[in-house]
Amino acid sequence: MREKGRKAIATNRKARHHYSILDVYEAGIALVGTEVKSLRDGQASLADSFATVDDGEIWLRGLHIPEYTQGSWTNHAPRRTRKLLLHKREIERLVGKTKEGSLTLVPLSMYFSDGKVKVELALAKGKQDYDKRQDLARRTAEREVTRELGRRIKGMR
């Protein structure tokens, strides 16, 4: 019986810190059997992964899916290059945007969607150090404002 809905496997938490996200795509991923079994155990790391375009195909590199513990000699290589499955128009759009500027393809998350493994892929631009500091200062200021509003509503000040 197939699962319904969306179940998260892994997220790339540092991606939104290091990159400005311009556009987000959902892509399928070509996997072998032991990789899917390992993912069902909830084991994967998107920390150092990125996507590249080679010969009109998009490949995910650096994704770490550990070997399946109960696998045999048919086990997979943990950091092998995996093909992402997108529509041809989406691939052409991504190829054009990555070649025109300093944009990169970064995976944001990996999840099961109705029993199939999907990757949330972002078209992103790298942030400079001062951009990261500005974002951090803005988030801290917003947090302080909401905290102060909560105190005033409760009548603490």
Short mmCIF file of N, CA and C in Angstrom, two decimals:
data_model
loop_
_atom_site.label_atom_id
_atom_site.label_comp_id
_atom_site.label_asym_id
_atom_site.label_seq_id
_atom_site.Cartn_x
_atom_site.Cartn_y
_atom_site.Cartn_z
N MET A 1 0.84 -1.18 0.00
CA MET A 1 0.00 0.00 0.00
C MET A 1 0.89 1.25 0.00
N ARG A 2 0.59 2.17 -0.88
CA ARG A 2 1.40 3.38 -1.04
C ARG A 2 1.08 4.42 0.02
N GLU A 3 2.10 5.19 0.36
CA GLU A 3 1.92 6.28 1.32
C GLU A 3 1.31 7.47 0.61
N LYS A 4 0.54 8.26 1.31
CA LYS A 4 -0.04 9.48 0.76
C LYS A 4 0.59 10.68 1.44
N GLY A 5 0.66 11.79 0.72
CA GLY A 5 1.18 13.01 1.31
C GLY A 5 2.67 13.16 1.13
N ARG A 6 3.25 14.02 1.97
CA ARG A 6 4.66 14.39 1.84
C ARG A 6 5.39 14.09 3.15
N LYS A 7 6.46 13.29 3.06
CA LYS A 7 7.25 12.94 4.23
C LYS A 7 8.70 13.37 3.99
N ALA A 8 9.20 14.27 4.83
CA ALA A 8 10.56 14.80 4.65
C ALA A 8 11.61 13.75 4.97
N ILE A 9 12.67 13.75 4.17
CA ILE A 9 13.80 12.85 4.39
C ILE A 9 15.00 13.65 4.90
N ALA A 10 15.35 14.72 4.15
CA ALA A 10 16.50 15.54 4.51
C ALA A 10 16.29 16.96 4.02
N THR A 11 16.89 17.92 4.72
CA THR A 11 16.83 19.31 4.29
C THR A 11 18.24 19.89 4.29
N ASN A 12 18.45 20.86 3.43
CA ASN A 12 19.73 21.56 3.35
C ASN A 12 19.54 22.87 4.09
N ARG A 13 19.81 22.87 5.38
CA ARG A 13 19.51 24.01 6.23
C ARG A 13 20.38 25.22 5.93
N LYS A 14 21.59 25.01 5.45
CA LYS A 14 22.50 26.13 5.20
C LYS A 14 22.29 26.77 3.83
N ALA A 15 21.48 26.16 2.98
CA ALA A 15 21.30 26.68 1.62
C ALA A 15 20.70 28.07 1.63
N ARG A 16 19.70 28.31 2.46
CA ARG A 16 19.06 29.64 2.50
C ARG A 16 19.97 30.67 3.15
N HIS A 17 20.96 30.24 3.90
CA HIS A 17 21.92 31.16 4.49
C HIS A 17 22.99 31.56 3.48
N HIS A 18 23.45 30.62 2.69
CA HIS A 18 24.53 30.88 1.75
C HIS A 18 24.06 31.40 0.39
N TYR A 19 22.77 31.21 0.05
CA TYR A 19 22.27 31.58 -1.26
C TYR A 19 20.98 32.38 -1.16
N SER A 20 20.76 33.26 -2.15
CA SER A 20 19.47 33.92 -2.33
C SER A 20 18.68 33.06 -3.31
N ILE A 21 17.54 32.57 -2.88
CA ILE A 21 16.73 31.66 -3.69
C ILE A 21 15.89 32.47 -4.67
N LEU A 22 16.04 32.20 -5.97
CA LEU A 22 15.30 32.92 -7.00
C LEU A 22 14.09 32.14 -7.49
N ASP A 23 14.24 30.84 -7.67
CA ASP A 23 13.15 30.02 -8.20
C ASP A 23 13.31 28.61 -7.66
N VAL A 24 12.19 27.91 -7.47
CA VAL A 24 12.23 26.56 -6.89
C VAL A 24 11.53 25.59 -7.84
N TYR A 25 12.13 24.43 -8.04
CA TYR A 25 11.59 23.38 -8.91
C TYR A 25 11.50 22.08 -8.11
N GLU A 26 10.53 21.24 -8.49
CA GLU A 26 10.44 19.90 -7.91
C GLU A 26 10.90 18.92 -8.97
N ALA A 27 11.86 18.08 -8.61
CA ALA A 27 12.42 17.12 -9.55
C ALA A 27 12.36 15.72 -8.97
N GLY A 28 12.15 14.76 -9.84
CA GLY A 28 12.29 13.37 -9.45
C GLY A 28 13.76 13.02 -9.46
N ILE A 29 14.10 11.86 -8.94
CA ILE A 29 15.51 11.46 -8.89
C ILE A 29 15.60 9.97 -9.22
N ALA A 30 16.56 9.61 -10.06
CA ALA A 30 16.75 8.22 -10.46
C ALA A 30 17.60 7.52 -9.41
N LEU A 31 17.02 6.52 -8.75
CA LEU A 31 17.70 5.81 -7.66
C LEU A 31 17.67 4.31 -7.92
N VAL A 32 18.54 3.60 -7.20
CA VAL A 32 18.51 2.14 -7.22
C VAL A 32 17.80 1.66 -5.96
N GLY A 33 17.46 0.39 -5.89
CA GLY A 33 16.64 -0.15 -4.81
C GLY A 33 17.18 0.05 -3.41
N THR A 34 18.48 -0.19 -3.22
CA THR A 34 19.02 -0.06 -1.86
C THR A 34 19.06 1.40 -1.41
N GLU A 35 19.13 2.34 -2.37
CA GLU A 35 19.09 3.76 -2.01
C GLU A 35 17.71 4.13 -1.46
N VAL A 36 16.68 3.63 -2.09
CA VAL A 36 15.32 3.91 -1.63
C VAL A 36 15.09 3.31 -0.24
N LYS A 37 15.59 2.11 -0.03
CA LYS A 37 15.44 1.48 1.28
C LYS A 37 16.18 2.27 2.36
N SER A 38 17.35 2.77 2.03
CA SER A 38 18.11 3.58 2.97
C SER A 38 17.39 4.90 3.25
N LEU A 39 16.78 5.48 2.23
CA LEU A 39 16.01 6.72 2.41
C LEU A 39 14.76 6.49 3.26
N ARG A 40 14.16 5.33 3.13
CA ARG A 40 12.98 5.02 3.96
C ARG A 40 13.36 4.96 5.43
N ASP A 41 14.63 4.65 5.72
CA ASP A 41 15.13 4.68 7.10
C ASP A 41 15.38 6.12 7.56
N GLY A 42 15.24 7.10 6.64
CA GLY A 42 15.43 8.51 6.98
C GLY A 42 16.87 8.95 6.99
N GLN A 43 17.70 8.31 6.19
CA GLN A 43 19.12 8.64 6.19
C GLN A 43 19.53 9.26 4.86
N ALA A 44 19.95 10.52 4.89
CA ALA A 44 20.51 11.20 3.73
C ALA A 44 21.10 12.53 4.19
N SER A 45 22.05 13.05 3.42
CA SER A 45 22.65 14.33 3.74
C SER A 45 22.80 15.17 2.48
N LEU A 46 22.19 16.34 2.47
CA LEU A 46 22.27 17.26 1.35
C LEU A 46 23.32 18.35 1.59
N ALA A 47 24.13 18.21 2.62
CA ALA A 47 25.02 19.29 3.08
C ALA A 47 25.95 19.81 1.98
N ASP A 48 26.64 18.98 1.27
CA ASP A 48 27.61 19.43 0.28
C ASP A 48 27.14 19.18 -1.15
N SER A 49 25.87 18.99 -1.34
CA SER A 49 25.39 18.61 -2.67
C SER A 49 25.05 19.83 -3.53
N PHE A 50 25.13 19.63 -4.84
CA PHE A 50 24.81 20.66 -5.82
C PHE A 50 24.41 19.96 -7.11
N ALA A 51 23.81 20.70 -8.03
CA ALA A 51 23.38 20.12 -9.30
C ALA A 51 24.15 20.76 -10.44
N THR A 52 24.44 19.97 -11.46
CA THR A 52 25.13 20.48 -12.66
C THR A 52 24.34 20.07 -13.90
N VAL A 53 24.59 20.79 -14.97
CA VAL A 53 23.95 20.48 -16.25
C VAL A 53 25.02 19.93 -17.17
N ASP A 54 24.85 18.68 -17.62
CA ASP A 54 25.78 18.04 -18.55
C ASP A 54 25.00 17.45 -19.71
N ASP A 55 25.29 17.89 -20.92
CA ASP A 55 24.67 17.37 -22.14
C ASP A 55 23.15 17.39 -22.08
N GLY A 56 22.58 18.46 -21.57
CA GLY A 56 21.12 18.59 -21.54
C GLY A 56 20.44 17.78 -20.45
N GLU A 57 21.20 17.26 -19.52
CA GLU A 57 20.65 16.50 -18.39
C GLU A 57 21.14 17.14 -17.10
N ILE A 58 20.33 17.05 -16.05
CA ILE A 58 20.71 17.63 -14.77
C ILE A 58 21.11 16.50 -13.82
N TRP A 59 22.29 16.65 -13.22
CA TRP A 59 22.85 15.63 -12.34
C TRP A 59 23.05 16.20 -10.95
N LEU A 60 22.71 15.42 -9.95
CA LEU A 60 22.89 15.82 -8.55
C LEU A 60 24.18 15.18 -8.05
N ARG A 61 25.10 16.02 -7.59
CA ARG A 61 26.42 15.55 -7.15
C ARG A 61 26.59 15.84 -5.66
N GLY A 62 27.31 14.97 -4.97
CA GLY A 62 27.63 15.19 -3.58
C GLY A 62 26.55 14.77 -2.59
N LEU A 63 25.44 14.25 -3.07
CA LEU A 63 24.38 13.77 -2.18
C LEU A 63 24.86 12.48 -1.51
N HIS A 64 24.77 12.43 -0.18
CA HIS A 64 25.23 11.26 0.54
C HIS A 64 24.04 10.45 1.03
N ILE A 65 23.89 9.25 0.47
CA ILE A 65 22.90 8.29 0.95
C ILE A 65 23.70 7.09 1.44
N PRO A 66 23.72 6.85 2.76
CA PRO A 66 24.55 5.75 3.27
C PRO A 66 24.09 4.39 2.76
N GLU A 67 25.02 3.45 2.76
CA GLU A 67 24.68 2.10 2.30
C GLU A 67 23.58 1.51 3.17
N TYR A 68 22.74 0.71 2.55
CA TYR A 68 21.66 0.03 3.26
C TYR A 68 22.27 -1.04 4.15
N THR A 69 21.94 -1.02 5.43
CA THR A 69 22.60 -1.92 6.39
C THR A 69 22.34 -3.39 6.10
N GLN A 70 21.16 -3.71 5.58
CA GLN A 70 20.84 -5.12 5.32
C GLN A 70 21.07 -5.49 3.86
N GLY A 71 21.76 -4.60 3.12
CA GLY A 71 22.04 -4.87 1.71
C GLY A 71 23.16 -5.88 1.54
N SER A 72 23.26 -6.42 0.35
CA SER A 72 24.30 -7.42 0.06
C SER A 72 25.31 -6.78 -0.90
N TRP A 73 25.87 -7.56 -1.77
CA TRP A 73 26.85 -7.08 -2.73
C TRP A 73 26.23 -6.11 -3.72
N THR A 74 24.88 -6.03 -3.76
CA THR A 74 24.20 -5.12 -4.69
C THR A 74 24.06 -3.71 -4.12
N ASN A 75 24.68 -3.44 -2.97
CA ASN A 75 24.59 -2.12 -2.36
C ASN A 75 25.16 -1.04 -3.27
N HIS A 76 24.73 0.19 -3.07
CA HIS A 76 25.12 1.32 -3.92
C HIS A 76 26.32 2.06 -3.33
N ALA A 77 26.94 2.88 -4.15
CA ALA A 77 28.01 3.77 -3.69
C ALA A 77 27.36 4.97 -3.01
N PRO A 78 27.78 5.34 -1.81
CA PRO A 78 27.08 6.40 -1.06
C PRO A 78 27.06 7.77 -1.72
N ARG A 79 28.13 8.17 -2.42
CA ARG A 79 28.18 9.51 -3.01
C ARG A 79 28.18 9.49 -4.53
N ARG A 80 27.49 8.58 -5.14
CA ARG A 80 27.48 8.52 -6.60
C ARG A 80 26.65 9.67 -7.18
N THR A 81 26.90 9.99 -8.44
CA THR A 81 26.16 11.04 -9.14
C THR A 81 24.81 10.48 -9.55
N ARG A 82 23.73 11.25 -9.27
CA ARG A 82 22.38 10.77 -9.55
C ARG A 82 21.68 11.72 -10.51
N LYS A 83 20.90 11.16 -11.42
CA LYS A 83 20.22 11.95 -12.43
C LYS A 83 18.91 12.51 -11.88
N LEU A 84 18.66 13.79 -12.15
CA LEU A 84 17.40 14.42 -11.76
C LEU A 84 16.45 14.39 -12.95
N LEU A 85 15.18 14.16 -12.65
CA LEU A 85 14.18 14.01 -13.70
C LEU A 85 13.28 15.24 -13.74
N LEU A 86 13.39 16.00 -14.82
CA LEU A 86 12.60 17.21 -15.03
C LEU A 86 12.04 17.20 -16.45
N HIS A 87 11.03 18.02 -16.69
CA HIS A 87 10.52 18.18 -18.05
C HIS A 87 11.56 18.91 -18.90
N LYS A 88 11.52 18.64 -20.20
CA LYS A 88 12.50 19.22 -21.11
C LYS A 88 12.48 20.74 -21.08
N ARG A 89 11.31 21.35 -21.00
CA ARG A 89 11.22 22.82 -20.95
C ARG A 89 11.87 23.36 -19.70
N GLU A 90 11.67 22.67 -18.57
CA GLU A 90 12.30 23.11 -17.32
C GLU A 90 13.82 23.02 -17.42
N ILE A 91 14.31 21.94 -18.02
CA ILE A 91 15.76 21.77 -18.17
C ILE A 91 16.32 22.88 -19.06
N GLU A 92 15.65 23.18 -20.17
CA GLU A 92 16.12 24.23 -21.07
C GLU A 92 16.13 25.59 -20.36
N ARG A 93 15.11 25.86 -19.56
CA ARG A 93 15.04 27.12 -18.82
C ARG A 93 16.20 27.20 -17.81
N LEU A 94 16.45 26.10 -17.11
CA LEU A 94 17.55 26.08 -16.13
C LEU A 94 18.91 26.22 -16.81
N VAL A 95 19.09 25.58 -17.96
CA VAL A 95 20.35 25.68 -18.69
C VAL A 95 20.60 27.13 -19.08
N GLY A 96 19.57 27.80 -19.61
CA GLY A 96 19.71 29.19 -20.01
C GLY A 96 20.04 30.10 -18.85
N LYS A 97 19.37 29.91 -17.73
CA LYS A 97 19.59 30.79 -16.58
C LYS A 97 20.93 30.56 -15.91
N THR A 98 21.41 29.32 -15.87
CA THR A 98 22.71 29.07 -15.24
C THR A 98 23.85 29.55 -16.12
N LYS A 99 23.67 29.54 -17.44
CA LYS A 99 24.74 30.00 -18.33
C LYS A 99 24.80 31.51 -18.43
N GLU A 100 23.66 32.20 -18.29
CA GLU A 100 23.66 33.66 -18.47
C GLU A 100 24.28 34.41 -17.31
N GLY A 101 24.17 33.89 -16.10
CA GLY A 101 24.70 34.63 -14.96
C GLY A 101 25.40 33.73 -13.98
N SER A 102 25.66 34.29 -12.83
CA SER A 102 26.35 33.53 -11.78
C SER A 102 25.34 32.81 -10.91
N LEU A 103 24.48 32.03 -11.53
CA LEU A 103 23.45 31.29 -10.81
C LEU A 103 23.86 29.83 -10.70
N THR A 104 23.40 29.18 -9.64
CA THR A 104 23.73 27.78 -9.41
C THR A 104 22.47 27.02 -9.03
N LEU A 105 22.52 25.72 -9.11
CA LEU A 105 21.40 24.85 -8.73
C LEU A 105 21.73 24.18 -7.41
N VAL A 106 20.89 24.42 -6.40
CA VAL A 106 21.14 23.91 -5.06
C VAL A 106 19.92 23.12 -4.60
N PRO A 107 20.10 21.89 -4.10
CA PRO A 107 18.96 21.16 -3.54
C PRO A 107 18.61 21.70 -2.16
N LEU A 108 17.32 21.98 -1.95
CA LEU A 108 16.87 22.49 -0.66
C LEU A 108 16.38 21.38 0.26
N SER A 109 15.66 20.42 -0.30
CA SER A 109 15.14 19.34 0.52
C SER A 109 14.89 18.11 -0.32
N MET A 110 14.75 16.99 0.36
CA MET A 110 14.44 15.71 -0.27
C MET A 110 13.30 15.11 0.52
N TYR A 111 12.30 14.57 -0.18
CA TYR A 111 11.12 14.06 0.50
C TYR A 111 10.42 13.00 -0.33
N PHE A 112 9.56 12.24 0.33
CA PHE A 112 8.69 11.30 -0.35
C PHE A 112 7.39 12.01 -0.67
N SER A 113 6.95 11.95 -1.91
CA SER A 113 5.67 12.52 -2.31
C SER A 113 4.86 11.39 -2.95
N ASP A 114 3.85 10.91 -2.25
CA ASP A 114 3.03 9.78 -2.70
C ASP A 114 3.88 8.57 -3.05
N GLY A 115 4.88 8.29 -2.22
CA GLY A 115 5.71 7.10 -2.39
C GLY A 115 6.89 7.27 -3.31
N LYS A 116 7.02 8.41 -3.97
CA LYS A 116 8.14 8.66 -4.87
C LYS A 116 9.09 9.68 -4.25
N VAL A 117 10.39 9.49 -4.47
CA VAL A 117 11.39 10.41 -3.91
C VAL A 117 11.48 11.63 -4.81
N LYS A 118 11.37 12.81 -4.20
CA LYS A 118 11.45 14.07 -4.93
C LYS A 118 12.52 14.95 -4.29
N VAL A 119 13.10 15.84 -5.09
CA VAL A 119 14.10 16.79 -4.62
C VAL A 119 13.59 18.19 -4.95
N GLU A 120 13.62 19.07 -3.96
CA GLU A 120 13.28 20.47 -4.18
C GLU A 120 14.56 21.18 -4.59
N LEU A 121 14.63 21.60 -5.84
CA LEU A 121 15.83 22.17 -6.42
C LEU A 121 15.63 23.68 -6.59
N ALA A 122 16.61 24.47 -6.17
CA ALA A 122 16.48 25.92 -6.24
C ALA A 122 17.50 26.51 -7.20
N LEU A 123 17.05 27.48 -7.98
CA LEU A 123 17.94 28.30 -8.77
C LEU A 123 18.36 29.44 -7.85
N ALA A 124 19.63 29.54 -7.56
CA ALA A 124 20.07 30.44 -6.50
C ALA A 124 21.30 31.24 -6.91
N LYS A 125 21.48 32.35 -6.20
CA LYS A 125 22.65 33.19 -6.40
C LYS A 125 23.38 33.27 -5.07
N GLY A 126 24.69 33.10 -5.08
CA GLY A 126 25.48 33.11 -3.86
C GLY A 126 25.45 34.46 -3.16
N LYS A 127 25.39 34.44 -1.83
CA LYS A 127 25.39 35.68 -1.05
C LYS A 127 26.81 36.04 -0.66
N GLN A 128 27.05 37.35 -0.55
CA GLN A 128 28.31 37.85 -0.02
C GLN A 128 28.22 37.85 1.49
N ASP A 129 29.34 38.02 2.17
CA ASP A 129 29.36 38.02 3.63
C ASP A 129 28.48 39.13 4.21
N TYR A 130 28.51 40.32 3.58
CA TYR A 130 27.71 41.42 4.12
C TYR A 130 26.22 41.16 3.96
N ASP A 131 25.83 40.43 2.90
CA ASP A 131 24.42 40.06 2.74
C ASP A 131 23.98 39.12 3.85
N LYS A 132 24.85 38.19 4.20
CA LYS A 132 24.54 37.24 5.27
C LYS A 132 24.39 37.96 6.60
N ARG A 133 25.27 38.93 6.86
CA ARG A 133 25.18 39.70 8.10
C ARG A 133 23.91 40.54 8.14
N GLN A 134 23.53 41.13 7.01
CA GLN A 134 22.30 41.93 6.95
C GLN A 134 21.08 41.06 7.23
N ASP A 135 21.04 39.87 6.63
CA ASP A 135 19.92 38.96 6.87
C ASP A 135 19.84 38.55 8.33
N LEU A 136 20.98 38.27 8.92
CA LEU A 136 21.02 37.88 10.33
C LEU A 136 20.54 39.02 11.22
N ALA A 137 20.98 40.25 10.95
CA ALA A 137 20.55 41.42 11.72
C ALA A 137 19.06 41.66 11.55
N ARG A 138 18.54 41.51 10.33
CA ARG A 138 17.11 41.70 10.08
C ARG A 138 16.28 40.67 10.84
N ARG A 139 16.70 39.41 10.81
CA ARG A 139 15.97 38.37 11.53
C ARG A 139 15.99 38.60 13.03
N THR A 140 17.14 39.04 13.55
CA THR A 140 17.24 39.33 14.99
C THR A 140 16.31 40.48 15.36
N ALA A 141 16.27 41.52 14.54
CA ALA A 141 15.39 42.66 14.81
C ALA A 141 13.92 42.25 14.78
N GLU A 142 13.55 41.42 13.80
CA GLU A 142 12.16 40.95 13.72
C GLU A 142 11.80 40.11 14.95
N ARG A 143 12.72 39.29 15.39
CA ARG A 143 12.49 38.46 16.55
C ARG A 143 12.28 39.33 17.80
N GLU A 144 13.08 40.37 17.94
CA GLU A 144 12.94 41.28 19.08
C GLU A 144 11.60 42.00 19.05
N VAL A 145 11.17 42.43 17.86
CA VAL A 145 9.90 43.13 17.73
C VAL A 145 8.74 42.21 18.12
N THR A 146 8.74 40.98 17.63
CA THR A 146 7.65 40.07 17.98
C THR A 146 7.68 39.72 19.46
N ARG A 147 8.85 39.60 20.03
CA ARG A 147 8.97 39.31 21.46
C ARG A 147 8.41 40.48 22.29
N GLU A 148 8.74 41.71 21.88
CA GLU A 148 8.25 42.89 22.60
C GLU A 148 6.73 43.03 22.45
N LEU A 149 6.21 42.76 21.27
CA LEU A 149 4.75 42.81 21.08
C LEU A 149 4.06 41.78 21.94
N GLY A 150 4.64 40.60 22.05
CA GLY A 150 4.07 39.56 22.90
C GLY A 150 4.05 39.98 24.35
N ARG A 151 5.11 40.64 24.79
CA ARG A 151 5.15 41.12 26.18
C ARG A 151 4.10 42.19 26.44
N ARG A 152 3.93 43.09 25.46
CA ARG A 152 2.92 44.16 25.65
C ARG A 152 1.50 43.60 25.67
N ILE A 153 1.25 42.60 24.84
CA ILE A 153 -0.08 41.99 24.83
C ILE A 153 -0.35 41.30 26.15
N LYS A 154 0.64 40.66 26.72
CA LYS A 154 0.47 39.99 28.01
C LYS A 154 0.45 40.96 29.17
N GLY A 155 0.80 42.23 28.92
CA GLY A 155 0.77 43.24 29.98
C GLY A 155 1.98 43.22 30.86
N MET A 156 3.10 42.76 30.37
CA MET A 156 4.31 42.70 31.17
C MET A 156 5.03 44.04 31.20
N ARG A 157 4.78 44.92 30.26
CA ARG A 157 5.43 46.24 30.24
C ARG A 157 4.43 47.32 30.01
#
